[in-house]
Amino acid sequence: MLQKNLLEVRDLRVYFYSDEKRELKAVDGVSFSVGKGETLALVGESGCGKSVTSMAILRLVDSKGKITGGEVIFDGQNLLLLPESRMREIRGKDIAMIFQEPASALNPVYTIGEQILEAIMLHQKLSPSRAKEVALEMLRLVGIPEPEKRLNEYPHELSGGMKQRAMIAMALSCRPQLLIADEPTTSLDVTIQAQILELIRELQKKLGMALILITHDLGIVADMAERVVVMYAGKVVEEGNRFEIFKNPFHPYTVGLLRSIPRLDVERKKLDTIPGVVPEPSSFPVGCRFRGRCNFETGECVQEPPRTSLSNTHAVYCHHWEKVRDSNAEVLKECRAQ
Amino acid sequence: MKRETRRLLKKFFSNFSACLGFVLLVFFFIVAVGAPYIAPPKSARDPYMMPIVTWSSNPLPPSPEHPFGVAGKRDIFYGVVWGTRTAFRIGIIVTVVSTLIGLAVGSIAGYFGKLVDEILMRITDIFMAIPFLVAAIVLATILGAGLDKVIIALIVFSWMYSARLVRGNILQVKEEQFVMAARALGVSDFMIILRHVLPNSIFPVLIQASMRMGSLVITAAALSFLGIGAPQGYADWGALLNYARNWMMGSQGEALRYWYMTVFPGVAMVLFVLAWNLVGDALRDVFDPRLRM
Amino acid sequence: MVFYILRRLLFLPLALFGVSLLVFTMIGFLSPYQRLATFINNPERLKGENVDKLISQYGLDDPIFIQYLRWLKNVFRGNLGWSYVGKGPVFEVILERFPYTLELTIFSVIPIIFLGISLGVISALHHNRVVDHALRIFAVVGWSFPDFVFGLMVLMVFYSALGWFPPGNLSIWAETVVKSPVFRHITGMLTFDALLNGRLDIFWDALRHLLGPIFTLTYVELAFILRITRSSMLEVLQRDYVRTARAKGLSEKVVINKHARRNALIPVATVSGQTVVGLLAGTVIVETIFNRTGLGSFMALAAQQLDYASIMGGTLFFGLILILGNLCVDVSYAFIDPRVRLE
Ligand SMILES: Nc1ncnc2c1ncn2[C@@H]1O[C@H](COP(=O)(O)OP(=O)(O)OP(=O)(O)O)[C@@H](O)[C@H]1O
Ligand SMILES: [Mg+2]
């Protein structure tokens, strides 16, 4: 990749401290990078630390959690070392964020207009009337009908899809270089979901911004992402571009994730699921964290799995990635034979 | 269930203020039970009547004979000790009876719904439309002197809170899945309320009752402080404080001379209420985090 | 918004009707002799053998609902009987004394709301740190203090010992001025009237006499608002929209003062009706302790002297104020929370 990276996260660690003063390593040594204008998907099961990672990029981890290590390099500067006032200038202006639940992410006591204008006036230092024009333009851009009227409405007067559009308008109103979308469509129904994703993609092209898309829906990933980072229990287990991840997954967890999506083209007797659930951060196993749920587990797995680079873009963290590769080939053969 | 109980108890007692409240309550309970030994009544007549110990109406400061001093010709120590009994008696009777009434009214309203609910709830509103203390004053005055009249007045105007709580719970639980399921199986509403709803609301109701205890005792004492209800000389903290009132007024310059008249019954009263509030607070934290304030 | 208020106003007569019914039911417990007192406006007529005649004349042995209607008619005419304590018709006595209580309530509500909310916010922002613990102790102790105990202690310390907050309404010199014909009575509230008359010295004197009662009521009633604000603020700070506000790059001050606090006030508004109740009840005690004129001390005195007519009239009036107070609370609620407005 020739472009210089817009954002580089290196060895990020976020620990939570519970009431009993125990350390919960919710994010433990996560690294990835995003190029200018690129779309990166962050995938993984519920609770694997996707949201915490994205909040840590903006330094908005809540007071019980602490960023205990790593670097977040954005545009050449380490965000973790900036003073809070500089950080505030970056939030909303250079890096914006959309959240999972549009219903709860908008403040119920202020109108949509007030909430959008606030960001515009803060970062662009525009007069109120000029800021209002920008807000209207944004609302039009995200396809909200009758934007003048909507501007004066409260969140509860809008439907879920409209709320998410308003949220997107708010996030994009300052033309950020990076948009972090944390499961932007999970709470919406399927048709609206497609519309919103299409909208995000369109706007991304129009504004040339980079996108970190957090989701556990691999369908969306296949649709939108150029590169994919797979997380499990607070760690990255595999990363690569879209083709590498979907065609040649080398981590048993990635394989499991892919097998658990229903497909029409390959006939399978039953849908595979990964046995068990993501362990709580308080009971992560030592070494490879996927240990208890993995078919390939051996004694070796109590060691921290090394990073293996398979290409410029593809890397996997597993002791047994070769075995996984072979088993993939076998399954493929079986399918062909049938 | 046993393990759960133990866990909750542990949670309760790991809270400092809960422990403090509990210890205070135990202390007051011991005082109330041991009143005849701590402050033995002089005559065989009603021990709740504070005996007259001097002939002058001037207050006397604490002395070995009267450790808390003398107010209104009566021994403050005796009044404080026997007043503990009065406080417990009023608090417990009023709380228990009004909670039972509230349970009944709330269940009926929630169970029948519609018109019955509407009527009962409007009646509840009306009872709440007069400040508690004012309502209690009025009814106690109308009923005439006597502690029992005070108790009745307090009950009449304090059942509404449990009623509302229970009704709310019933309406809420009625919508829940397991109730729908039970209903689909043909279980009668009455059985559903008895089996599912009431057990679910019992803890909130008890917690609320324990939190109400403080304000009840305050109101009861306020009545005797105003000289309404309990007869002259009845052992009650409010009545003792009433004696203090007149001496506070005319005594500018004689700073703090009559401090003991206010401080002993006042401190007893504050600690008693504090104990209930702390315990109620902690119970709520432990059993029903939703009610937390 | 207008509709919302109108709808609330429509409920007002209904609520008042209910309260009147309740009050009359309580009157029903009285004997006809005692009941007679609740609507005879002229004490001269209550002498001697007249009474029996009056009982049958006023139909006090009639069926109860007829009596109720008759009583209600009297109430509507403003005829609530004769007050021995106030030495005048109950209705007039109440109207004359109410401004004093209103004044005390107004002066207490301001610090209660203001301090309660700001201390609650401070407590929440210092969650589980020293300030928070200190404020919680402060609140729970205040909450446990009966107003008469705290009032007596205030009197003991600030009047007996320090001579700062004198009891009563006014000093004697000021009393003479106020009673003189040159002093115009406009609102009936001493501080405001003093200002309107341009008498700063009297204003100051009246305020000085108010301080003890205000101080007492504030401390005792503050705890409730403080606790509610604290917990609601704690909850709101966890909400997604607060995170959104931070993600916009707003400063912490704006996030808290604008986005969090406004939402945290919604539950505070819903319970502030209870504060009004507490304050009104509090005036009964506090006015008595501090020897003040007012509706509260009037009620206490009437109860002590078994002045039934005054008690009943006063209760009805308290009910009315409370219902109006709750209406104000509902309206303020609608101002804070747009979701209510449109229902
Ligand atoms: N405020 C917090 N306090 C304590 N632990 C937290 C907190 N926030 C997150 N965690 C822990 O961090 C882990 C990762 O949470 P995170 O929200 O990042 O998951 P996620 O991958 O976004 O899941 P989902 O798909 O459900 O959104 C969780 O196991 C959770 O227990
Ligand atoms: Mg998440």
JSON list of C-alpha atoms and ligand atoms in Angstrom, two decimals, chain A residues 16 26 45-52 62 183 216 281, ligand 1:
[
{"chain": "A", "resi": 16, "resn": "PHE", "atom": "CA", "xyz": [-11.19, -2.07, 33.15]},
{"chain": "A", "resi": 26, "resn": "ALA", "atom": "CA", "xyz": [-10.96, -5.90, 27.53]},
{"chain": "A", "resi": 45, "resn": "GLU", "atom": "CA", "xyz": [-18.47, -11.74, 18.36]},
{"chain": "A", "resi": 46, "resn": "SER", "atom": "CA", "xyz": [-20.29, -9.66, 20.92]},
{"chain": "A", "resi": 47, "resn": "GLY", "atom": "CA", "xyz": [-18.04, -8.66, 23.81]},
{"chain": "A", "resi": 48, "resn": "CYS", "atom": "CA", "xyz": [-14.74, -9.08, 22.02]},
{"chain": "A", "resi": 49, "resn": "GLY", "atom": "CA", "xyz": [-13.78, -5.44, 22.55]},
{"chain": "A", "resi": 50, "resn": "LYS", "atom": "CA", "xyz": [-14.71, -3.75, 19.29]},
{"chain": "A", "resi": 51, "resn": "SER", "atom": "CA", "xyz": [-16.55, -0.85, 20.86]},
{"chain": "A", "resi": 52, "resn": "VAL", "atom": "CA", "xyz": [-13.94, -0.38, 23.54]},
{"chain": "A", "resi": 62, "resn": "ASP", "atom": "CA", "xyz": [-15.51, 5.54, 30.47]},
{"chain": "A", "resi": 183, "resn": "GLU", "atom": "CA", "xyz": [-22.60, -1.24, 14.34]},
{"chain": "A", "resi": 216, "resn": "HIS", "atom": "CA", "xyz": [-20.48, -8.77, 13.51]},
{"chain": "A", "resi": 281, "resn": "PRO", "atom": "CA", "xyz": [-12.57, -10.69, 30.32]},
{"chain": "D", "resi": 1, "resn": "LIG", "atom": "N1", "xyz": [-17.73, 0.28, 31.21]},
{"chain": "D", "resi": 1, "resn": "LIG", "atom": "C1", "xyz": [-17.25, -0.96, 31.28]},
{"chain": "D", "resi": 1, "resn": "LIG", "atom": "N2", "xyz": [-16.95, -1.50, 32.48]},
{"chain": "D", "resi": 1, "resn": "LIG", "atom": "C2", "xyz": [-16.47, -2.75, 32.59]},
{"chain": "D", "resi": 1, "resn": "LIG", "atom": "N3", "xyz": [-16.26, -3.55, 31.55]},
{"chain": "D", "resi": 1, "resn": "LIG", "atom": "C3", "xyz": [-16.54, -3.09, 30.32]},
{"chain": "D", "resi": 1, "resn": "LIG", "atom": "C4", "xyz": [-17.05, -1.78, 30.12]},
{"chain": "D", "resi": 1, "resn": "LIG", "atom": "N4", "xyz": [-17.25, -1.57, 28.80]},
{"chain": "D", "resi": 1, "resn": "LIG", "atom": "C5", "xyz": [-16.86, -2.74, 28.20]},
{"chain": "D", "resi": 1, "resn": "LIG", "atom": "N5", "xyz": [-16.44, -3.64, 29.11]},
{"chain": "D", "resi": 1, "resn": "LIG", "atom": "C6", "xyz": [-15.96, -4.99, 28.83]},
{"chain": "D", "resi": 1, "resn": "LIG", "atom": "O1", "xyz": [-15.19, -4.98, 27.69]},
{"chain": "D", "resi": 1, "resn": "LIG", "atom": "C7", "xyz": [-15.50, -6.08, 26.87]},
{"chain": "D", "resi": 1, "resn": "LIG", "atom": "C8", "xyz": [-15.63, -5.63, 25.45]},
{"chain": "D", "resi": 1, "resn": "LIG", "atom": "O2", "xyz": [-16.77, -4.82, 25.32]},
{"chain": "D", "resi": 1, "resn": "LIG", "atom": "P1", "xyz": [-17.20, -4.14, 23.94]},
{"chain": "D", "resi": 1, "resn": "LIG", "atom": "O3", "xyz": [-18.34, -3.26, 24.24]},
{"chain": "D", "resi": 1, "resn": "LIG", "atom": "O4", "xyz": [-16.02, -3.52, 23.31]},
{"chain": "D", "resi": 1, "resn": "LIG", "atom": "O5", "xyz": [-17.69, -5.37, 23.08]},
{"chain": "D", "resi": 1, "resn": "LIG", "atom": "P2", "xyz": [-18.15, -5.35, 21.57]},
{"chain": "D", "resi": 1, "resn": "LIG", "atom": "O6", "xyz": [-17.18, -6.14, 20.83]},
{"chain": "D", "resi": 1, "resn": "LIG", "atom": "O7", "xyz": [-18.39, -3.97, 21.13]},
{"chain": "D", "resi": 1, "resn": "LIG", "atom": "O8", "xyz": [-19.50, -6.15, 21.67]},
{"chain": "D", "resi": 1, "resn": "LIG", "atom": "P3", "xyz": [-20.91, -5.85, 20.96]},
{"chain": "D", "resi": 1, "resn": "LIG", "atom": "O9", "xyz": [-20.84, -6.49, 19.66]},
{"chain": "D", "resi": 1, "resn": "LIG", "atom": "O10", "xyz": [-21.87, -6.53, 21.87]},
{"chain": "D", "resi": 1, "resn": "LIG", "atom": "O11", "xyz": [-21.08, -4.38, 20.91]},
{"chain": "D", "resi": 1, "resn": "LIG", "atom": "C9", "xyz": [-16.76, -6.70, 27.38]},
{"chain": "D", "resi": 1, "resn": "LIG", "atom": "O12", "xyz": [-16.52, -8.00, 27.76]},
{"chain": "D", "resi": 1, "resn": "LIG", "atom": "C10", "xyz": [-17.14, -5.89, 28.57]},
{"chain": "D", "resi": 1, "resn": "LIG", "atom": "O13", "xyz": [-17.33, -6.75, 29.67]}
]
